[in-house]
JSON list of C-alpha atoms in Angstrom, two decimals:
[
{"chain": "W", "resi": 1, "resn": "UNK", "atom": "CA", "xyz": [-18.74, 7.56, -3.97]},
{"chain": "W", "resi": 2, "resn": "UNK", "atom": "CA", "xyz": [-20.39, 7.07, -0.48]},
{"chain": "W", "resi": 3, "resn": "UNK", "atom": "CA", "xyz": [-18.37, 4.93, 1.90]},
{"chain": "W", "resi": 4, "resn": "UNK", "atom": "CA", "xyz": [-19.94, 3.40, 4.94]},
{"chain": "W", "resi": 5, "resn": "UNK", "atom": "CA", "xyz": [-19.38, 0.28, 7.21]},
{"chain": "W", "resi": 6, "resn": "UNK", "atom": "CA", "xyz": [-21.16, -2.85, 5.88]},
{"chain": "W", "resi": 7, "resn": "UNK", "atom": "CA", "xyz": [-21.00, -6.53, 6.68]},
{"chain": "W", "resi": 8, "resn": "UNK", "atom": "CA", "xyz": [-17.93, -8.56, 5.79]},
{"chain": "W", "resi": 9, "resn": "UNK", "atom": "CA", "xyz": [-15.25, -6.07, 6.92]},
{"chain": "W", "resi": 10, "resn": "UNK", "atom": "CA", "xyz": [-13.46, -8.44, 9.26]},
{"chain": "W", "resi": 11, "resn": "UNK", "atom": "CA", "xyz": [-10.63, -10.76, 8.09]},
{"chain": "W", "resi": 12, "resn": "UNK", "atom": "CA", "xyz": [-10.82, -14.39, 9.39]},
{"chain": "W", "resi": 13, "resn": "UNK", "atom": "CA", "xyz": [-8.57, -15.24, 12.30]},
{"chain": "W", "resi": 14, "resn": "UNK", "atom": "CA", "xyz": [-5.81, -16.98, 10.38]},
{"chain": "W", "resi": 15, "resn": "UNK", "atom": "CA", "xyz": [-2.17, -16.29, 9.36]},
{"chain": "W", "resi": 16, "resn": "UNK", "atom": "CA", "xyz": [-2.71, -17.93, 5.96]},
{"chain": "W", "resi": 17, "resn": "UNK", "atom": "CA", "xyz": [-2.20, -15.36, 3.26]},
{"chain": "W", "resi": 18, "resn": "UNK", "atom": "CA", "xyz": [-4.12, -17.59, 0.85]},
{"chain": "W", "resi": 19, "resn": "UNK", "atom": "CA", "xyz": [-7.13, -17.70, 3.30]},
{"chain": "W", "resi": 20, "resn": "UNK", "atom": "CA", "xyz": [-6.90, -13.98, 3.81]},
{"chain": "W", "resi": 21, "resn": "UNK", "atom": "CA", "xyz": [-6.73, -13.28, 0.12]},
{"chain": "W", "resi": 22, "resn": "UNK", "atom": "CA", "xyz": [-9.77, -15.37, -0.57]},
{"chain": "W", "resi": 23, "resn": "UNK", "atom": "CA", "xyz": [-11.76, -13.80, 2.21]},
{"chain": "W", "resi": 24, "resn": "UNK", "atom": "CA", "xyz": [-10.83, -10.26, 1.05]},
{"chain": "W", "resi": 25, "resn": "UNK", "atom": "CA", "xyz": [-12.49, -10.82, -2.28]},
{"chain": "W", "resi": 26, "resn": "UNK", "atom": "CA", "xyz": [-15.92, -10.54, -0.48]},
{"chain": "W", "resi": 27, "resn": "UNK", "atom": "CA", "xyz": [-15.08, -7.57, 1.72]},
{"chain": "W", "resi": 28, "resn": "UNK", "atom": "CA", "xyz": [-17.75, -5.03, 2.10]},
{"chain": "W", "resi": 29, "resn": "UNK", "atom": "CA", "xyz": [-16.15, -2.91, 4.83]},
{"chain": "W", "resi": 30, "resn": "UNK", "atom": "CA", "xyz": [-16.76, 0.31, 2.83]},
{"chain": "W", "resi": 31, "resn": "UNK", "atom": "CA", "xyz": [-18.48, 1.33, -0.28]},
{"chain": "W", "resi": 32, "resn": "UNK", "atom": "CA", "xyz": [-15.44, 1.33, -2.64]},
{"chain": "W", "resi": 33, "resn": "UNK", "atom": "CA", "xyz": [-16.12, -2.29, -3.54]},
{"chain": "W", "resi": 34, "resn": "UNK", "atom": "CA", "xyz": [-19.27, -1.17, -5.57]},
{"chain": "W", "resi": 35, "resn": "UNK", "atom": "CA", "xyz": [-17.18, 0.50, -8.26]},
{"chain": "W", "resi": 36, "resn": "UNK", "atom": "CA", "xyz": [-13.95, -1.35, -8.22]},
{"chain": "W", "resi": 37, "resn": "UNK", "atom": "CA", "xyz": [-13.31, -4.40, -10.44]},
{"chain": "W", "resi": 38, "resn": "UNK", "atom": "CA", "xyz": [-11.61, -6.45, -7.95]},
{"chain": "W", "resi": 39, "resn": "UNK", "atom": "CA", "xyz": [-10.17, -6.65, -4.44]},
{"chain": "W", "resi": 40, "resn": "UNK", "atom": "CA", "xyz": [-6.34, -6.04, -4.89]},
{"chain": "W", "resi": 41, "resn": "UNK", "atom": "CA", "xyz": [-4.81, -8.04, -2.08]},
{"chain": "W", "resi": 42, "resn": "UNK", "atom": "CA", "xyz": [-1.03, -8.13, -1.26]},
{"chain": "W", "resi": 43, "resn": "UNK", "atom": "CA", "xyz": [1.47, -10.32, -3.27]},
{"chain": "W", "resi": 44, "resn": "UNK", "atom": "CA", "xyz": [4.80, -11.72, -2.37]},
{"chain": "W", "resi": 45, "resn": "UNK", "atom": "CA", "xyz": [6.51, -14.32, -0.09]},
{"chain": "W", "resi": 46, "resn": "UNK", "atom": "CA", "xyz": [4.84, -15.18, 3.17]},
{"chain": "W", "resi": 47, "resn": "UNK", "atom": "CA", "xyz": [7.96, -14.56, 5.05]},
{"chain": "W", "resi": 48, "resn": "UNK", "atom": "CA", "xyz": [9.27, -11.46, 3.28]},
{"chain": "W", "resi": 49, "resn": "UNK", "atom": "CA", "xyz": [11.99, -9.48, 4.97]},
{"chain": "W", "resi": 50, "resn": "UNK", "atom": "CA", "xyz": [10.51, -6.25, 3.69]},
{"chain": "W", "resi": 51, "resn": "UNK", "atom": "CA", "xyz": [6.72, -5.36, 3.60]},
{"chain": "W", "resi": 52, "resn": "UNK", "atom": "CA", "xyz": [6.06, -2.55, 1.14]},
{"chain": "W", "resi": 53, "resn": "UNK", "atom": "CA", "xyz": [2.88, -0.58, 1.80]},
{"chain": "W", "resi": 54, "resn": "UNK", "atom": "CA", "xyz": [1.38, 1.74, -0.65]},
{"chain": "W", "resi": 55, "resn": "UNK", "atom": "CA", "xyz": [-1.95, 3.82, -0.70]},
{"chain": "W", "resi": 56, "resn": "UNK", "atom": "CA", "xyz": [-4.38, 1.94, -2.98]},
{"chain": "W", "resi": 57, "resn": "UNK", "atom": "CA", "xyz": [-4.49, 0.14, -6.34]},
{"chain": "W", "resi": 58, "resn": "UNK", "atom": "CA", "xyz": [-4.62, 2.10, -9.48]},
{"chain": "W", "resi": 59, "resn": "UNK", "atom": "CA", "xyz": [-6.37, 1.57, -12.68]},
{"chain": "W", "resi": 60, "resn": "UNK", "atom": "CA", "xyz": [-4.16, -1.19, -13.99]},
{"chain": "W", "resi": 61, "resn": "UNK", "atom": "CA", "xyz": [-3.92, -2.84, -10.70]},
{"chain": "W", "resi": 62, "resn": "UNK", "atom": "CA", "xyz": [-7.74, -2.92, -10.35]},
{"chain": "W", "resi": 63, "resn": "UNK", "atom": "CA", "xyz": [-8.18, -4.55, -13.88]},
{"chain": "W", "resi": 64, "resn": "UNK", "atom": "CA", "xyz": [-5.42, -7.13, -13.21]},
{"chain": "W", "resi": 65, "resn": "UNK", "atom": "CA", "xyz": [-6.19, -7.72, -9.51]},
{"chain": "W", "resi": 66, "resn": "UNK", "atom": "CA", "xyz": [-2.34, -7.35, -8.61]},
{"chain": "W", "resi": 67, "resn": "UNK", "atom": "CA", "xyz": [-0.62, -4.66, -6.65]},
{"chain": "W", "resi": 68, "resn": "UNK", "atom": "CA", "xyz": [1.98, -2.23, -8.40]},
{"chain": "W", "resi": 69, "resn": "UNK", "atom": "CA", "xyz": [1.69, -3.36, -11.92]},
{"chain": "W", "resi": 70, "resn": "UNK", "atom": "CA", "xyz": [0.79, 0.16, -13.45]},
{"chain": "W", "resi": 71, "resn": "UNK", "atom": "CA", "xyz": [3.36, 2.97, -14.13]},
{"chain": "W", "resi": 72, "resn": "UNK", "atom": "CA", "xyz": [4.11, 3.58, -10.45]},
{"chain": "W", "resi": 73, "resn": "UNK", "atom": "CA", "xyz": [4.80, -0.12, -10.12]},
{"chain": "W", "resi": 74, "resn": "UNK", "atom": "CA", "xyz": [7.23, -0.13, -13.08]},
{"chain": "W", "resi": 75, "resn": "UNK", "atom": "CA", "xyz": [8.99, 2.81, -11.51]},
{"chain": "W", "resi": 76, "resn": "UNK", "atom": "CA", "xyz": [9.17, 1.02, -8.20]},
{"chain": "W", "resi": 77, "resn": "UNK", "atom": "CA", "xyz": [10.76, -2.06, -9.90]},
{"chain": "W", "resi": 78, "resn": "UNK", "atom": "CA", "xyz": [13.42, 0.03, -11.48]},
{"chain": "W", "resi": 79, "resn": "UNK", "atom": "CA", "xyz": [14.14, 1.77, -8.25]},
{"chain": "W", "resi": 80, "resn": "UNK", "atom": "CA", "xyz": [14.42, -1.36, -6.33]},
{"chain": "W", "resi": 81, "resn": "UNK", "atom": "CA", "xyz": [16.80, -2.80, -8.91]},
{"chain": "W", "resi": 82, "resn": "UNK", "atom": "CA", "xyz": [18.98, 0.40, -8.70]},
{"chain": "W", "resi": 83, "resn": "UNK", "atom": "CA", "xyz": [18.94, 0.11, -4.96]},
{"chain": "W", "resi": 84, "resn": "UNK", "atom": "CA", "xyz": [20.03, -3.54, -5.02]},
{"chain": "W", "resi": 85, "resn": "UNK", "atom": "CA", "xyz": [16.81, -5.01, -3.97]},
{"chain": "W", "resi": 86, "resn": "UNK", "atom": "CA", "xyz": [14.68, -7.63, -5.62]},
{"chain": "W", "resi": 87, "resn": "UNK", "atom": "CA", "xyz": [10.96, -7.10, -5.95]},
{"chain": "W", "resi": 88, "resn": "UNK", "atom": "CA", "xyz": [10.18, -10.88, -5.75]},
{"chain": "W", "resi": 89, "resn": "UNK", "atom": "CA", "xyz": [11.62, -10.93, -2.09]},
{"chain": "W", "resi": 90, "resn": "UNK", "atom": "CA", "xyz": [9.31, -8.16, -0.92]},
{"chain": "W", "resi": 91, "resn": "UNK", "atom": "CA", "xyz": [5.66, -8.46, 0.04]},
{"chain": "W", "resi": 92, "resn": "UNK", "atom": "CA", "xyz": [3.76, -5.75, -1.64]},
{"chain": "W", "resi": 93, "resn": "UNK", "atom": "CA", "xyz": [0.32, -4.42, -0.65]},
{"chain": "W", "resi": 94, "resn": "UNK", "atom": "CA", "xyz": [-1.88, -1.27, -0.18]},
{"chain": "W", "resi": 95, "resn": "UNK", "atom": "CA", "xyz": [-3.49, 0.32, 2.81]},
{"chain": "W", "resi": 96, "resn": "UNK", "atom": "CA", "xyz": [-6.70, 0.37, 0.86]},
{"chain": "W", "resi": 97, "resn": "UNK", "atom": "CA", "xyz": [-7.54, -2.70, -1.18]},
{"chain": "W", "resi": 98, "resn": "UNK", "atom": "CA", "xyz": [-10.10, -1.24, -3.69]},
{"chain": "W", "resi": 99, "resn": "UNK", "atom": "CA", "xyz": [-9.53, 1.37, -6.45]},
{"chain": "W", "resi": 100, "resn": "UNK", "atom": "CA", "xyz": [-11.17, 4.73, -5.71]},
{"chain": "W", "resi": 101, "resn": "UNK", "atom": "CA", "xyz": [-11.49, 7.01, -8.81]},
{"chain": "W", "resi": 102, "resn": "UNK", "atom": "CA", "xyz": [-13.53, 9.66, -10.45]},
{"chain": "W", "resi": 103, "resn": "UNK", "atom": "CA", "xyz": [-14.69, 9.25, -14.11]},
{"chain": "W", "resi": 104, "resn": "UNK", "atom": "CA", "xyz": [-13.48, 11.79, -16.59]},
{"chain": "W", "resi": 105, "resn": "UNK", "atom": "CA", "xyz": [-15.13, 10.74, -19.82]},
{"chain": "W", "resi": 106, "resn": "UNK", "atom": "CA", "xyz": [-13.92, 7.15, -20.08]},
{"chain": "W", "resi": 107, "resn": "UNK", "atom": "CA", "xyz": [-10.96, 7.61, -18.00]},
{"chain": "W", "resi": 108, "resn": "UNK", "atom": "CA", "xyz": [-10.80, 6.51, -14.46]},
{"chain": "W", "resi": 109, "resn": "UNK", "atom": "CA", "xyz": [-8.74, 9.08, -12.48]},
{"chain": "W", "resi": 110, "resn": "UNK", "atom": "CA", "xyz": [-7.21, 8.20, -9.09]},
{"chain": "W", "resi": 111, "resn": "UNK", "atom": "CA", "xyz": [-9.13, 9.80, -6.11]},
{"chain": "W", "resi": 112, "resn": "UNK", "atom": "CA", "xyz": [-7.42, 9.82, -2.73]},
{"chain": "W", "resi": 113, "resn": "UNK", "atom": "CA", "xyz": [-9.16, 7.45, -0.13]},
{"chain": "W", "resi": 114, "resn": "UNK", "atom": "CA", "xyz": [-10.90, 9.10, 2.81]},
{"chain": "W", "resi": 115, "resn": "UNK", "atom": "CA", "xyz": [-9.64, 8.48, 6.28]},
{"chain": "W", "resi": 116, "resn": "UNK", "atom": "CA", "xyz": [-12.78, 6.40, 7.02]},
{"chain": "W", "resi": 117, "resn": "UNK", "atom": "CA", "xyz": [-11.94, 4.19, 4.02]},
{"chain": "W", "resi": 118, "resn": "UNK", "atom": "CA", "xyz": [-8.32, 3.64, 5.31]},
{"chain": "W", "resi": 119, "resn": "UNK", "atom": "CA", "xyz": [-9.69, 2.86, 8.74]},
{"chain": "W", "resi": 120, "resn": "UNK", "atom": "CA", "xyz": [-12.24, 0.37, 7.35]},
{"chain": "W", "resi": 121, "resn": "UNK", "atom": "CA", "xyz": [-9.44, -1.41, 5.55]},
{"chain": "W", "resi": 122, "resn": "UNK", "atom": "CA", "xyz": [-7.01, -1.43, 8.47]},
{"chain": "W", "resi": 123, "resn": "UNK", "atom": "CA", "xyz": [-7.94, -4.91, 9.75]},
{"chain": "W", "resi": 124, "resn": "UNK", "atom": "CA", "xyz": [-6.71, -6.44, 6.55]},
{"chain": "W", "resi": 125, "resn": "UNK", "atom": "CA", "xyz": [-3.43, -4.61, 6.95]},
{"chain": "W", "resi": 126, "resn": "UNK", "atom": "CA", "xyz": [-3.08, -5.84, 10.53]},
{"chain": "W", "resi": 127, "resn": "UNK", "atom": "CA", "xyz": [-3.84, -9.41, 9.33]},
{"chain": "W", "resi": 128, "resn": "UNK", "atom": "CA", "xyz": [-1.22, -9.15, 6.55]},
{"chain": "W", "resi": 129, "resn": "UNK", "atom": "CA", "xyz": [1.33, -7.91, 8.94]},
{"chain": "W", "resi": 130, "resn": "UNK", "atom": "CA", "xyz": [0.58, -10.62, 11.47]},
{"chain": "W", "resi": 131, "resn": "UNK", "atom": "CA", "xyz": [0.89, -13.23, 8.71]},
{"chain": "W", "resi": 132, "resn": "UNK", "atom": "CA", "xyz": [4.16, -11.99, 7.24]},
{"chain": "W", "resi": 133, "resn": "UNK", "atom": "CA", "xyz": [6.05, -10.48, 10.30]},
{"chain": "W", "resi": 134, "resn": "UNK", "atom": "CA", "xyz": [8.68, -8.71, 8.27]},
{"chain": "W", "resi": 135, "resn": "UNK", "atom": "CA", "xyz": [11.73, -7.16, 9.63]},
{"chain": "W", "resi": 136, "resn": "UNK", "atom": "CA", "xyz": [10.96, -3.83, 8.07]},
{"chain": "W", "resi": 137, "resn": "UNK", "atom": "CA", "xyz": [7.90, -2.01, 6.76]},
{"chain": "W", "resi": 138, "resn": "UNK", "atom": "CA", "xyz": [8.51, 0.35, 3.80]},
{"chain": "W", "resi": 139, "resn": "UNK", "atom": "CA", "xyz": [5.76, 3.02, 3.79]},
{"chain": "W", "resi": 140, "resn": "UNK", "atom": "CA", "xyz": [5.26, 4.31, 0.32]},
{"chain": "W", "resi": 141, "resn": "UNK", "atom": "CA", "xyz": [3.56, 7.80, 0.69]},
{"chain": "W", "resi": 142, "resn": "UNK", "atom": "CA", "xyz": [1.71, 9.69, 3.37]},
{"chain": "W", "resi": 143, "resn": "UNK", "atom": "CA", "xyz": [-1.52, 7.63, 3.25]},
{"chain": "W", "resi": 144, "resn": "UNK", "atom": "CA", "xyz": [0.40, 4.49, 3.90]},
{"chain": "W", "resi": 145, "resn": "UNK", "atom": "CA", "xyz": [2.33, 5.96, 6.67]},
{"chain": "W", "resi": 146, "resn": "UNK", "atom": "CA", "xyz": [-0.69, 7.40, 8.31]},
{"chain": "W", "resi": 147, "resn": "UNK", "atom": "CA", "xyz": [-2.44, 4.06, 8.11]},
{"chain": "W", "resi": 148, "resn": "UNK", "atom": "CA", "xyz": [0.12, 2.67, 10.48]},
{"chain": "W", "resi": 149, "resn": "UNK", "atom": "CA", "xyz": [1.10, 5.74, 12.52]},
{"chain": "W", "resi": 150, "resn": "UNK", "atom": "CA", "xyz": [-1.99, 7.87, 12.51]},
{"chain": "W", "resi": 151, "resn": "UNK", "atom": "CA", "xyz": [-3.36, 10.98, 10.84]},
{"chain": "W", "resi": 152, "resn": "UNK", "atom": "CA", "xyz": [-0.85, 13.31, 12.66]},
{"chain": "W", "resi": 153, "resn": "UNK", "atom": "CA", "xyz": [2.20, 11.60, 10.96]},
{"chain": "W", "resi": 154, "resn": "UNK", "atom": "CA", "xyz": [4.05, 13.89, 8.61]},
{"chain": "W", "resi": 155, "resn": "UNK", "atom": "CA", "xyz": [6.11, 12.32, 5.80]},
{"chain": "W", "resi": 156, "resn": "UNK", "atom": "CA", "xyz": [8.08, 15.54, 5.19]},
{"chain": "W", "resi": 157, "resn": "UNK", "atom": "CA", "xyz": [9.22, 15.41, 8.91]},
{"chain": "W", "resi": 158, "resn": "UNK", "atom": "CA", "xyz": [10.04, 11.70, 9.10]},
{"chain": "W", "resi": 159, "resn": "UNK", "atom": "CA", "xyz": [11.08, 10.64, 5.55]},
{"chain": "W", "resi": 160, "resn": "UNK", "atom": "CA", "xyz": [14.06, 8.18, 5.71]},
{"chain": "W", "resi": 161, "resn": "UNK", "atom": "CA", "xyz": [13.97, 7.79, 9.57]},
{"chain": "W", "resi": 162, "resn": "UNK", "atom": "CA", "xyz": [14.01, 4.38, 11.19]},
{"chain": "W", "resi": 163, "resn": "UNK", "atom": "CA", "xyz": [10.78, 4.22, 13.05]},
{"chain": "W", "resi": 164, "resn": "UNK", "atom": "CA", "xyz": [9.78, 1.85, 15.98]},
{"chain": "W", "resi": 165, "resn": "UNK", "atom": "CA", "xyz": [6.33, 0.15, 15.52]},
{"chain": "W", "resi": 166, "resn": "UNK", "atom": "CA", "xyz": [3.32, 1.67, 17.31]},
{"chain": "W", "resi": 167, "resn": "UNK", "atom": "CA", "xyz": [2.17, -0.32, 20.27]},
{"chain": "W", "resi": 168, "resn": "UNK", "atom": "CA", "xyz": [-0.72, -1.78, 18.33]},
{"chain": "W", "resi": 169, "resn": "UNK", "atom": "CA", "xyz": [1.86, -3.39, 15.91]},
{"chain": "W", "resi": 170, "resn": "UNK", "atom": "CA", "xyz": [4.37, -4.50, 18.51]},
{"chain": "W", "resi": 171, "resn": "UNK", "atom": "CA", "xyz": [5.71, -7.86, 17.54]},
{"chain": "W", "resi": 172, "resn": "UNK", "atom": "CA", "xyz": [4.58, -7.75, 14.00]},
{"chain": "W", "resi": 173, "resn": "UNK", "atom": "CA", "xyz": [7.63, -5.81, 12.58]},
{"chain": "W", "resi": 174, "resn": "UNK", "atom": "CA", "xyz": [10.91, -4.54, 13.98]},
{"chain": "W", "resi": 175, "resn": "UNK", "atom": "CA", "xyz": [11.13, -1.09, 12.25]},
{"chain": "W", "resi": 176, "resn": "UNK", "atom": "CA", "xyz": [9.59, 1.11, 9.45]},
{"chain": "W", "resi": 177, "resn": "UNK", "atom": "CA", "xyz": [10.83, 3.58, 7.07]},
{"chain": "W", "resi": 178, "resn": "UNK", "atom": "CA", "xyz": [8.74, 6.08, 5.29]},
{"chain": "W", "resi": 179, "resn": "UNK", "atom": "CA", "xyz": [9.33, 7.51, 1.83]},
{"chain": "W", "resi": 180, "resn": "UNK", "atom": "CA", "xyz": [7.37, 9.02, -1.11]},
{"chain": "W", "resi": 181, "resn": "UNK", "atom": "CA", "xyz": [5.00, 6.79, -3.23]},
{"chain": "W", "resi": 182, "resn": "UNK", "atom": "CA", "xyz": [6.58, 6.14, -6.71]},
{"chain": "W", "resi": 183, "resn": "UNK", "atom": "CA", "xyz": [3.58, 7.96, -8.23]},
{"chain": "W", "resi": 184, "resn": "UNK", "atom": "CA", "xyz": [4.90, 11.12, -6.58]},
{"chain": "W", "resi": 185, "resn": "UNK", "atom": "CA", "xyz": [8.26, 10.62, -8.40]},
{"chain": "W", "resi": 186, "resn": "UNK", "atom": "CA", "xyz": [6.31, 10.39, -11.68]},
{"chain": "W", "resi": 187, "resn": "UNK", "atom": "CA", "xyz": [4.53, 13.73, -10.96]},
{"chain": "W", "resi": 188, "resn": "UNK", "atom": "CA", "xyz": [7.64, 15.56, -9.66]},
{"chain": "W", "resi": 189, "resn": "UNK", "atom": "CA", "xyz": [8.77, 18.64, -11.66]},
{"chain": "W", "resi": 190, "resn": "UNK", "atom": "CA", "xyz": [12.32, 17.39, -11.60]},
{"chain": "W", "resi": 191, "resn": "UNK", "atom": "CA", "xyz": [11.67, 13.67, -12.04]},
{"chain": "W", "resi": 192, "resn": "UNK", "atom": "CA", "xyz": [15.42, 12.80, -12.18]},
{"chain": "W", "resi": 193, "resn": "UNK", "atom": "CA", "xyz": [16.24, 14.34, -8.75]},
{"chain": "W", "resi": 194, "resn": "UNK", "atom": "CA", "xyz": [13.08, 12.90, -7.17]},
{"chain": "W", "resi": 195, "resn": "UNK", "atom": "CA", "xyz": [14.01, 9.59, -8.62]},
{"chain": "W", "resi": 196, "resn": "UNK", "atom": "CA", "xyz": [17.48, 9.74, -7.22]},
{"chain": "W", "resi": 197, "resn": "UNK", "atom": "CA", "xyz": [16.16, 10.63, -3.82]},
{"chain": "W", "resi": 198, "resn": "UNK", "atom": "CA", "xyz": [13.77, 7.80, -3.82]},
{"chain": "W", "resi": 199, "resn": "UNK", "atom": "CA", "xyz": [16.57, 5.17, -4.72]},
{"chain": "W", "resi": 200, "resn": "UNK", "atom": "CA", "xyz": [18.70, 6.73, -1.88]},
{"chain": "W", "resi": 201, "resn": "UNK", "atom": "CA", "xyz": [15.81, 6.04, 0.52]},
{"chain": "W", "resi": 202, "resn": "UNK", "atom": "CA", "xyz": [15.62, 2.44, -0.68]},
{"chain": "W", "resi": 203, "resn": "UNK", "atom": "CA", "xyz": [19.34, 1.86, -0.36]},
{"chain": "W", "resi": 204, "resn": "UNK", "atom": "CA", "xyz": [19.21, 2.71, 3.29]},
{"chain": "W", "resi": 205, "resn": "UNK", "atom": "CA", "xyz": [16.76, -0.21, 4.10]}
]
């Protein structure tokens, strides 16, 4: 898949999530829109206390047009409950709004977004943060963390730490915490231990 800048990459100047969601349907900021079924915008209350940011939608998210509704989303739901958090009080979104994949037969297999695709989608993330203005941003995985803190950010070094917002995001949120993406828990050799560690990170929010 070739990704390059096209017209329609900039969100409108508004803090209305409904207006942003409607505008994002026509985003042509990178080439991922060509193969994706839909733009998968964020979902949740407009004044959420916690803003959860993942990497990109998966196969089921792309088909349904909603974030975190596939296997990783179901694991996230369970982990949130075990940590004493309610999903419907979080705003959930992704750093990249279109599903990037490779075809293997009839299956669409997740393909990590390129840095250029993350950067192309960043204006939408900034617009969402400006609209929601959460207390805390929960960064789910390295791609999500690097979309906010830059490509030099290392999840293994900063997992679970309370992080101040970068200057570009000053005033949009008070702090951030980075942890693994729930899909990494699903892939872990010792899924039970990985899940327990993930829940422990969520309990500290």
